[in-house]
PDB file of C-alpha atoms in Angstrom:
ATOM      1  CA  MET A   1      -3.451  68.116 157.470  1.00  0.00           C
ATOM      2  CA  SER A   2      -0.766  70.657 158.318  1.00  0.00           C
ATOM      3  CA  ARG A   3       0.779  72.874 155.693  1.00  0.00           C
ATOM      4  CA  ARG A   4       4.507  73.344 155.634  1.00  0.00           C
ATOM      5  CA  ARG A   5       5.776  76.871 155.434  1.00  0.00           C
ATOM      6  CA  PRO A   6       8.650  77.599 153.053  1.00  0.00           C
ATOM      7  CA  ALA A   7      12.051  78.021 154.633  1.00  0.00           C
ATOM      8  CA  PRO A   8      13.058  81.646 155.193  1.00  0.00           C
ATOM      9  CA  ARG A   9      15.528  83.286 152.836  1.00  0.00           C
ATOM     10  CA  TYR A  10      18.624  84.198 154.753  1.00  0.00           C
ATOM     11  CA  ARG A  11      20.649  85.917 152.080  1.00  0.00           C
ATOM     12  CA  ARG A  12      20.309  87.387 148.651  1.00  0.00           C
ATOM     13  CA  ARG A  13      23.589  88.238 147.030  1.00  0.00           C
ATOM     14  CA  LYS A  14      24.676  89.026 143.505  1.00  0.00           C
ATOM     15  CA  THR A  15      27.700  86.951 142.569  1.00  0.00           C
ATOM     16  CA  GLY A  16      30.316  87.791 139.958  1.00  0.00           C
ATOM     17  CA  SER A  17      29.031  85.070 137.654  1.00  0.00           C
ATOM     18  CA  GLY A  18      26.684  82.113 137.632  1.00  0.00           C
ATOM     19  CA  ILE A  19      26.719  79.448 140.331  1.00  0.00           C
ATOM     20  CA  VAL A  20      28.707  76.486 139.009  1.00  0.00           C
ATOM     21  CA  GLY A  21      28.419  73.979 141.835  1.00  0.00           C
ATOM     22  CA  GLN A  22      26.167  72.661 144.527  1.00  0.00           C
ATOM     23  CA  PRO A  23      26.128  74.538 147.822  1.00  0.00           C
ATOM     24  CA  ILE A  24      27.915  72.863 150.707  1.00  0.00           C
ATOM     25  CA  ALA A  25      26.816  73.272 154.324  1.00  0.00           C
ATOM     26  CA  TYR A  26      29.232  72.578 157.166  1.00  0.00           C
ATOM     27  CA  ARG A  27      29.983  73.358 160.788  1.00  0.00           C
ATOM     28  CA  GLY A  28      33.193  75.321 161.264  1.00  0.00           C
ATOM     29  CA  PRO A  29      35.760  74.859 164.028  1.00  0.00           C
ATOM     30  CA  ASP A  30      34.095  77.779 165.811  1.00  0.00           C
ATOM     31  CA  GLY A  31      30.834  75.787 166.067  1.00  0.00           C
ATOM     32  CA  LYS A  32      28.928  78.026 163.609  1.00  0.00           C
ATOM     33  CA  GLU A  33      27.163  76.679 160.533  1.00  0.00           C
ATOM     34  CA  TYR A  34      28.243  77.887 157.094  1.00  0.00           C
ATOM     35  CA  VAL A  35      27.115  77.513 153.485  1.00  0.00           C
ATOM     36  CA  ALA A  36      29.694  77.727 150.685  1.00  0.00           C
ATOM     37  CA  VAL A  37      28.980  78.053 146.953  1.00  0.00           C
ATOM     38  CA  MET A  38      31.266  78.459 143.926  1.00  0.00           C
ATOM     39  CA  SER A  39      30.656  81.140 141.316  1.00  0.00           C
ATOM     40  CA  GLY A  40      32.350  81.232 137.930  1.00  0.00           C
ATOM     41  CA  VAL A  41      32.077  80.193 134.328  1.00  0.00           C
ATOM     42  CA  GLY A  42      33.390  77.003 132.760  1.00  0.00           C
ATOM     43  CA  GLY A  43      33.236  74.617 129.843  1.00  0.00           C
ATOM     44  CA  LEU A  44      33.255  75.797 126.242  1.00  0.00           C
ATOM     45  CA  ALA A  45      31.220  78.842 127.189  1.00  0.00           C
ATOM     46  CA  GLY A  46      33.832  79.722 129.805  1.00  0.00           C
ATOM     47  CA  ALA A  47      36.632  79.396 127.252  1.00  0.00           C
ATOM     48  CA  VAL A  48      35.321  82.564 125.610  1.00  0.00           C
ATOM     49  CA  VAL A  49      36.029  84.511 128.812  1.00  0.00           C
ATOM     50  CA  ALA A  50      38.989  82.609 130.281  1.00  0.00           C
ATOM     51  CA  ASN A  51      41.004  82.541 127.059  1.00  0.00           C
ATOM     52  CA  ASP A  52      40.008  86.001 125.774  1.00  0.00           C
ATOM     53  CA  LEU A  53      38.673  84.472 122.557  1.00  0.00           C
ATOM     54  CA  ASP A  54      37.538  86.795 119.792  1.00  0.00           C
ATOM     55  CA  THR A  55      33.763  86.379 119.637  1.00  0.00           C
ATOM     56  CA  ARG A  56      33.765  87.713 116.064  1.00  0.00           C
ATOM     57  CA  ASP A  57      35.388  84.398 115.072  1.00  0.00           C
ATOM     58  CA  GLY A  58      32.482  82.021 114.395  1.00  0.00           C
ATOM     59  CA  SER A  59      34.668  78.978 115.082  1.00  0.00           C
ATOM     60  CA  ALA A  60      35.919  80.198 118.497  1.00  0.00           C
ATOM     61  CA  ALA A  61      35.317  77.618 121.241  1.00  0.00           C
ATOM     62  CA  MET A  62      33.770  75.221 118.711  1.00  0.00           C
ATOM     63  CA  GLY A  63      31.089  77.762 117.790  1.00  0.00           C
ATOM     64  CA  PHE A  64      30.303  78.925 121.309  1.00  0.00           C
ATOM     65  CA  GLY A  65      31.993  82.242 120.481  1.00  0.00           C
ATOM     66  CA  ASN A  66      28.895  83.310 118.549  1.00  0.00           C
ATOM     67  CA  ALA A  67      26.474  82.075 121.190  1.00  0.00           C
ATOM     68  CA  MET A  68      28.388  83.699 124.047  1.00  0.00           C
ATOM     69  CA  ARG A  69      29.192  86.998 122.325  1.00  0.00           C
ATOM     70  CA  ASP A  70      28.118  89.162 125.310  1.00  0.00           C
ATOM     71  CA  LEU A  71      29.498  86.869 128.032  1.00  0.00           C
ATOM     72  CA  PRO A  72      32.829  88.715 128.435  1.00  0.00           C
ATOM     73  CA  GLN A  73      30.925  91.925 129.290  1.00  0.00           C
ATOM     74  CA  ARG A  74      28.619  90.172 131.780  1.00  0.00           C
ATOM     75  CA  THR A  75      30.967  87.955 133.765  1.00  0.00           C
ATOM     76  CA  ALA A  76      34.470  88.021 135.170  1.00  0.00           C
ATOM     77  CA  LYS A  77      37.407  85.756 134.489  1.00  0.00           C
ATOM     78  CA  GLY A  78      38.096  83.130 137.111  1.00  0.00           C
ATOM     79  CA  GLY A  79      35.895  82.000 139.945  1.00  0.00           C
ATOM     80  CA  MET A  80      35.143  82.879 143.513  1.00  0.00           C
ATOM     81  CA  LEU A  81      34.087  80.880 146.549  1.00  0.00           C
ATOM     82  CA  TYR A  82      31.371  82.595 148.583  1.00  0.00           C
ATOM     83  CA  VAL A  83      30.957  81.503 152.203  1.00  0.00           C
ATOM     84  CA  PHE A  84      28.022  82.632 154.350  1.00  0.00           C
ATOM     85  CA  ALA A  85      27.553  82.132 158.091  1.00  0.00           C
ATOM     86  CA  LEU A  86      24.044  81.020 159.038  1.00  0.00           C
ATOM     87  CA  PRO A  87      22.230  82.903 161.791  1.00  0.00           C
TER      88      PRO A  87
END
């Protein structure tokens, strides 16, 4: 019985916020392979950041304001698409 080795890690990168989508792999017009992933914050939790809601208001974002009190200090508004070329 052969044992499979784990795939190597190609990149470690801190993103501006959490990953909010599945990674997508594709071959570009230059023939290289790429992986793209979206970073950002969304949903009711994201409303705290995106709409500059006052987290001292217990009813903000249907109560998520209390739960996400420190989110505005830990993440940025908006999202960003990260694209990495594979070796």
